[in-house]
CSV table of C-alpha atoms in Angstrom, one decimal:
chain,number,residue,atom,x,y,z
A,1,UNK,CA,0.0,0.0,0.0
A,2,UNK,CA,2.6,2.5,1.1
A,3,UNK,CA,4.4,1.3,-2.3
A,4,UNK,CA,1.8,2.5,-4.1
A,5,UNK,CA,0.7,5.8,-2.4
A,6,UNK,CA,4.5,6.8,-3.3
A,7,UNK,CA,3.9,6.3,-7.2
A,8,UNK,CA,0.8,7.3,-7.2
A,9,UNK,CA,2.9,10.7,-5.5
A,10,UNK,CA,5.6,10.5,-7.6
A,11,UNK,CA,3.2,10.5,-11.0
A,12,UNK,CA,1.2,13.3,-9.5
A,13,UNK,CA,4.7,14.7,-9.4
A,14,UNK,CA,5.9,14.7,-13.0
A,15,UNK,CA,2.4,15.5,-14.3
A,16,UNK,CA,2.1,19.3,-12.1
A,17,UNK,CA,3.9,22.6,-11.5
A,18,UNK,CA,7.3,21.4,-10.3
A,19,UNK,CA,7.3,23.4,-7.3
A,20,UNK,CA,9.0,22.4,-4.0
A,21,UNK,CA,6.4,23.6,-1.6
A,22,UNK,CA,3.5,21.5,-0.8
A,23,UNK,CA,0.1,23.5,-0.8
A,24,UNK,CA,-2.7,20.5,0.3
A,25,UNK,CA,-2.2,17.5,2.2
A,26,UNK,CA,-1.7,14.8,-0.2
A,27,UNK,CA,-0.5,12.1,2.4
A,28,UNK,CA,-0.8,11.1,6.1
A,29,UNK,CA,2.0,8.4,6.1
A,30,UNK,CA,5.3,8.4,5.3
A,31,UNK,CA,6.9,5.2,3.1
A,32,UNK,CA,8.8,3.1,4.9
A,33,UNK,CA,12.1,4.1,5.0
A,34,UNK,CA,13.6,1.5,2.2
A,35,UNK,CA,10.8,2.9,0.1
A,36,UNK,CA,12.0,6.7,0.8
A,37,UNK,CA,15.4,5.8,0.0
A,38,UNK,CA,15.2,3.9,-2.8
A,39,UNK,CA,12.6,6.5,-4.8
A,40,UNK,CA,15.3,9.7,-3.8
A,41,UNK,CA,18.3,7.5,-4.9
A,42,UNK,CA,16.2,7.0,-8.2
A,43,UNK,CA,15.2,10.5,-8.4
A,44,UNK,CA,18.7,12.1,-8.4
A,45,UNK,CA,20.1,14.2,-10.7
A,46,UNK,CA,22.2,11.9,-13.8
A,47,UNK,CA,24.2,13.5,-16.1
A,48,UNK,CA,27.7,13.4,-17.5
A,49,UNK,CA,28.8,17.0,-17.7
A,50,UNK,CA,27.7,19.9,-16.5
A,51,UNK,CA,28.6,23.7,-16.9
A,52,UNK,CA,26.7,26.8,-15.5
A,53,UNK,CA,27.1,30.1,-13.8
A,54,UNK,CA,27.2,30.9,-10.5
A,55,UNK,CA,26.6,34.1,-7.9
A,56,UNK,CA,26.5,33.5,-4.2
A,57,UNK,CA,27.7,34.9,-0.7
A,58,UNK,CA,30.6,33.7,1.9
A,59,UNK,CA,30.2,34.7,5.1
A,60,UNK,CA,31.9,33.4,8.4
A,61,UNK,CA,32.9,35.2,11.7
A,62,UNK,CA,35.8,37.2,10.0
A,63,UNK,CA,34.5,38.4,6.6
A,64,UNK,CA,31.5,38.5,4.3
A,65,UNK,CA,31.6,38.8,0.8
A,66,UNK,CA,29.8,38.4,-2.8
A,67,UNK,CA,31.1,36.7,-5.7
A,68,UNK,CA,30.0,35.0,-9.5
A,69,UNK,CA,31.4,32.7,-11.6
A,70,UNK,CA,31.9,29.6,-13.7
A,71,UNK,CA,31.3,26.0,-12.7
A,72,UNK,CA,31.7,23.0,-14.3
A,73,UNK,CA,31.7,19.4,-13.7
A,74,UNK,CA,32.2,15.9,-15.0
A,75,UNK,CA,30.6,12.9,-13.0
A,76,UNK,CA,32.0,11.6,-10.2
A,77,UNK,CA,35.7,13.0,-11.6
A,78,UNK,CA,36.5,16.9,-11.3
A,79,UNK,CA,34.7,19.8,-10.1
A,80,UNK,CA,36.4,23.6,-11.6
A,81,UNK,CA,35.3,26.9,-10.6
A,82,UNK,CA,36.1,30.5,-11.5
A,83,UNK,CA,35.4,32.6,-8.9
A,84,UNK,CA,35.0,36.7,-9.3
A,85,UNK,CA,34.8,39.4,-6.8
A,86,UNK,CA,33.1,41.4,-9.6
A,87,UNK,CA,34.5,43.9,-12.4
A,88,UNK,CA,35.5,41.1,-14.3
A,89,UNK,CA,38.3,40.0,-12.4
A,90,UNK,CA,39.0,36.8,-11.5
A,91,UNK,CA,39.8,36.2,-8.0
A,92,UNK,CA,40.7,32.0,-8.4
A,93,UNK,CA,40.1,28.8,-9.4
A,94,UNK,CA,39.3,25.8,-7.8
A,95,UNK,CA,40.1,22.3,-9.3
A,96,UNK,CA,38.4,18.8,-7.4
A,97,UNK,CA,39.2,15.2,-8.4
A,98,UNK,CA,38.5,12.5,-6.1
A,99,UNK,CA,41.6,13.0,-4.1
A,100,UNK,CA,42.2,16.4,-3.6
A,101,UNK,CA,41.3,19.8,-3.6
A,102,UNK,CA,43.1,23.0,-5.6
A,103,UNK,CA,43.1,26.6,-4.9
A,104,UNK,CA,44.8,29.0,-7.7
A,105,UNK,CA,44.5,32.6,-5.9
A,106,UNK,CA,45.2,35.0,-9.0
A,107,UNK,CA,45.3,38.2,-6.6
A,108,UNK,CA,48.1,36.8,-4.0
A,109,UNK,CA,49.6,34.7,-7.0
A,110,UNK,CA,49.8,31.7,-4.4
A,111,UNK,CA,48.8,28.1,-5.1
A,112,UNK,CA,47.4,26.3,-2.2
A,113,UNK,CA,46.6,22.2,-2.6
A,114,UNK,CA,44.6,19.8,0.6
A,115,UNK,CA,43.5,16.4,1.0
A,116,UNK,CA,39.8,16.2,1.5
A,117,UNK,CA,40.7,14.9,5.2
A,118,UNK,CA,42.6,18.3,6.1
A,119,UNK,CA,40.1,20.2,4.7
A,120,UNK,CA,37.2,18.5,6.7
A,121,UNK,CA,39.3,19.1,10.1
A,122,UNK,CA,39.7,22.7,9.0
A,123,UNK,CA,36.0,23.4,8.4
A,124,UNK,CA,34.9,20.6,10.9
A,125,UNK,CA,32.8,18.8,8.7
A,126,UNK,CA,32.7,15.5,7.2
A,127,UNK,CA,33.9,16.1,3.3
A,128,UNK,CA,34.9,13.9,0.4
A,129,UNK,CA,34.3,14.9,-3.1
A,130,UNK,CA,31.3,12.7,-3.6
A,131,UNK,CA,29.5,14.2,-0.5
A,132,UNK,CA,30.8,17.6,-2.1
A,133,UNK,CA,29.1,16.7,-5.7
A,134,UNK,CA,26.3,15.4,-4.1
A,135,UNK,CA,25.7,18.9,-2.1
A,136,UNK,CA,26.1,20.9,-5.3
A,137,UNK,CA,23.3,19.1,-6.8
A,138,UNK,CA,20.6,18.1,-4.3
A,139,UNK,CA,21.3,14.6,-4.4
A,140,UNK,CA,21.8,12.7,-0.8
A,141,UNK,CA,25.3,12.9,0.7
A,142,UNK,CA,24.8,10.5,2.9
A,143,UNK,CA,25.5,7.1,1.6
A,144,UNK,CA,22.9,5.4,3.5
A,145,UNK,CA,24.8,2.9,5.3
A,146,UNK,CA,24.3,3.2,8.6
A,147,UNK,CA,22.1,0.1,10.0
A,148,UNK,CA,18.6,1.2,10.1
A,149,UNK,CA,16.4,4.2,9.0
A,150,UNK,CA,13.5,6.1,10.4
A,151,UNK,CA,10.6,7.9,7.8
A,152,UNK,CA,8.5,10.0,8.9
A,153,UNK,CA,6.1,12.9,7.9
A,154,UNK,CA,6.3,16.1,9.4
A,155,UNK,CA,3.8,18.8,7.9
A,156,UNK,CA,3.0,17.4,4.8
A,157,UNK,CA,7.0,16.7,3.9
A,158,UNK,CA,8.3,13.4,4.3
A,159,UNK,CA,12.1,12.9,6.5
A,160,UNK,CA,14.4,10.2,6.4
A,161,UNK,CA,16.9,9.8,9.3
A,162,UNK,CA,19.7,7.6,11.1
A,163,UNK,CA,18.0,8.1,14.1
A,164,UNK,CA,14.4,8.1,15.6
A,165,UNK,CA,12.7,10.7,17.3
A,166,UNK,CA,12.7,8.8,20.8
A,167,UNK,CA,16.7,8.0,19.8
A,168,UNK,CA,17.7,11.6,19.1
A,169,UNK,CA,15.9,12.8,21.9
A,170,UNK,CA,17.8,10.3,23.9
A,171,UNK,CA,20.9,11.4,22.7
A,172,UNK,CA,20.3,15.1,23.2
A,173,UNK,CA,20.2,14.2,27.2
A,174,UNK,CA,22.8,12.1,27.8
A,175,UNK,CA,25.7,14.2,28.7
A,176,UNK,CA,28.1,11.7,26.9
A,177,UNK,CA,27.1,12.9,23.6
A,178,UNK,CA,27.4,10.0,20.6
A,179,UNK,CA,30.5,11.2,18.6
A,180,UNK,CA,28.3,9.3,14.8
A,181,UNK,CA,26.8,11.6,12.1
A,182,UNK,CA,23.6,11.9,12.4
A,183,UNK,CA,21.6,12.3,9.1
A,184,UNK,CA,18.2,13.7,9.0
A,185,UNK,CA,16.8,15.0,4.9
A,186,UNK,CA,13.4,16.9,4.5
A,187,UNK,CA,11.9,15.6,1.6
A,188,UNK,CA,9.3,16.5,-1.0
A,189,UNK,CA,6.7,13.8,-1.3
A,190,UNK,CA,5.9,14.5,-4.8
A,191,UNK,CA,9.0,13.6,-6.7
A,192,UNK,CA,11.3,12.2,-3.7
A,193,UNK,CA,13.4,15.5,-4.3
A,194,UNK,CA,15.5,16.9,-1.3
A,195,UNK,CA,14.4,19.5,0.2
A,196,UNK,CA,16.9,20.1,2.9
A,197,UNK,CA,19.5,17.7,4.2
A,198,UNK,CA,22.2,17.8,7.5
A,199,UNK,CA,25.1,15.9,9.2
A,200,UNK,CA,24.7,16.5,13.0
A,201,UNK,CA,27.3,15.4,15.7
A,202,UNK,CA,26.2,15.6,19.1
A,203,UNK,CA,29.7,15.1,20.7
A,204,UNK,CA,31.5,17.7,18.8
A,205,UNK,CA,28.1,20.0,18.8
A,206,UNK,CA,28.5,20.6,15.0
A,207,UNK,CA,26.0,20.6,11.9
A,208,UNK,CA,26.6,20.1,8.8
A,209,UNK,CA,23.2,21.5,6.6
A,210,UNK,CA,21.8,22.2,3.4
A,211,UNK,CA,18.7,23.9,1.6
A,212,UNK,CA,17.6,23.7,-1.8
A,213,UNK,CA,14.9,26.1,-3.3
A,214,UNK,CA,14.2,27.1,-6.7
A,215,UNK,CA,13.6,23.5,-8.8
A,216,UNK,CA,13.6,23.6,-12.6
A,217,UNK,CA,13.0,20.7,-14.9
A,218,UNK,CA,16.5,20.1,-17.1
A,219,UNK,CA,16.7,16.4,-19.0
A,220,UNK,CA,13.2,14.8,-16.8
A,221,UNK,CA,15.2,16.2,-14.0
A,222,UNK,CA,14.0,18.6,-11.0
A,223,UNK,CA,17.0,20.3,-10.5
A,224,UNK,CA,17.3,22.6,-7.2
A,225,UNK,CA,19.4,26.5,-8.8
A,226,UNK,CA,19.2,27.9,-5.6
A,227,UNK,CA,21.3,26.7,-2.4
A,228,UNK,CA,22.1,27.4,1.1
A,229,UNK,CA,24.8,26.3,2.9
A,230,UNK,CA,25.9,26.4,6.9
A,231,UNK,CA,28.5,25.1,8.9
A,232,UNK,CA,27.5,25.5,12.4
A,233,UNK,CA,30.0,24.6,15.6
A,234,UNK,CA,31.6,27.6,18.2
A,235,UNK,CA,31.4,29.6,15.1
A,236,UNK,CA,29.5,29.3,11.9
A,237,UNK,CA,30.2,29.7,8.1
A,238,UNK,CA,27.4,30.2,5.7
A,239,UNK,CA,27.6,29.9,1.6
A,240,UNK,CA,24.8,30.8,-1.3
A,241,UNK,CA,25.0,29.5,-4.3
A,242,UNK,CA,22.5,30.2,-7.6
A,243,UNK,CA,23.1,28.3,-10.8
A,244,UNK,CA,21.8,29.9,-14.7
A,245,UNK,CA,22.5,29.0,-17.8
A,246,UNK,CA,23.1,25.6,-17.0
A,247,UNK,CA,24.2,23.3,-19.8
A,248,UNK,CA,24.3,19.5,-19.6
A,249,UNK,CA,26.4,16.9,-21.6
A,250,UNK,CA,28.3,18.7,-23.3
A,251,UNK,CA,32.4,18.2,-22.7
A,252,UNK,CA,34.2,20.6,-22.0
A,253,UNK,CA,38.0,21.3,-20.5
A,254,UNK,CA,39.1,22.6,-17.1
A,255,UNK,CA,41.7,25.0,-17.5
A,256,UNK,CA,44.1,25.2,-14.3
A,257,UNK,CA,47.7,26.0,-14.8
A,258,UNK,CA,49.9,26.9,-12.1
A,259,UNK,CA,52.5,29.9,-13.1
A,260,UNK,CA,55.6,28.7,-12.1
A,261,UNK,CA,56.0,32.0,-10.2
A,262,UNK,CA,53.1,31.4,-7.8
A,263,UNK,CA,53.8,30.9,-4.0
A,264,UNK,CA,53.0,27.2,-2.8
A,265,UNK,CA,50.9,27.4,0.4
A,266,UNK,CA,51.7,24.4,2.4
């Protein structure tokens, strides 16, 4: 029954306005969690390659700033960006493969290169590039392999997590905190897209979450162009990201040369 209730939502889906926000109550159960998981792993975003532009805003406790630029991708391989201050001027470029991560900076002329494992203690979060790829385009970064999990509905939206309410609730009162990520995802019951998602440890009092807004249909794809990003622990960093002119499948290089006159940052 609960099997079906999901197509019959997922159909309803395809057929209407794609729109993220859910105006009438179309169900009073949530899937069981299996069901949840399987229909959002098949309802991610496929493609090969992927260029568009991008504007957003950095903020954290010691700066604040606005930027646009180019991004492009190729499955599961590299990730580039330009990145502008404005004026035309590029500030950097950032290259990602599945081992590391690369920082041109065109204004200090220095050239700074990390392992996904530094930068994750640096920013305190959990990273790798496939939880980074899966951010940028509102698919899961969890990789759902934790033993059990808990769907629910909350106010017309179904959620998926690794823990129950009566668990997390649990955890929130012990004082020796679980030190495990904790993933909780808000999710839209009419075409299993993500509506928010988060990485939560107790222990080290630090969340890792994401919104997506804004959903367009590219390829028989809802596709989230609009982003928010926080890091919260003692302090918190915050990113926005928009997409346009997005363009799918069709290759494309990643220029990064190093001028043998930049500084290395170690």
């Amino acid at each position: 029954m609960n099997r079906c209730l999901l197509l019959i939502g997922l159909m309803l889906g395809l057929t209407s306005c794609r729109s993220s926000k859910i105006t009438e109550p179309v169900f009073t159960k949530a899937p069981k969690a299996q069901i949840l998981i399987d229909s959002v792993l098949n309802s991610q975003f496929e493609f090969e390659w992927l260029s568009t532009k991008i504007s957003g805003k950095y903020k954290d406790a010691k700066q604040s700033f606005s930027f646009k630029g180019n991004m492009k991708i190729k499955k599961d391989s590299l990730i580039w960006m330009s990145i502008s201050p404005g004026l035309g001027l590029e500030l950097g470029r950032v290259l990602m493969d599945k081992d590391s991560i690369r920082f041109m900076n065109r204004f200090e002329k220095t050239y700074y290169k990390s392992s996904y494992h530094d930068l994750s203690v640096k920013v305190q979060s959990p990273l790798s590039f496939q939880r980074i790829q899966a951010l940028l385009l509102g698919n899961p970064f969890d990789e759902f392999t934790a033993k059990k999990y808990y769907a629910d509905i909350v106010n017309q939206l179904f959620t998926l997590s690794s823990l129950s309410a009566k668990q997390t609730k649990k955890v929130e009162r012990n004082r020796r905190k679980s030190n495990e990520e904790v993933y909780w995802a808000e999710i839209n019951p009419m075409n299993s897209k993500i509506l928010s998602q988060q990485y939560k440890n107790h222990y080290l009092n630090r969340t890792l979450a994401v919104e997506y807004q804004d959903f367009e249909f590219h390829e028989n794809f809802d596709f989230a162009e609009s982003i928010d990003l926080s890091i919260l622990t003692d302090q918190e960093v915050s990113l926005s990201l928009s997409y346009s002119k997005i363009h799918l499948n069709k290759p494309h290089k990643f220029p990064f040369n190093v001028p043998k006159s930049y500084e290395i940052i170690h």
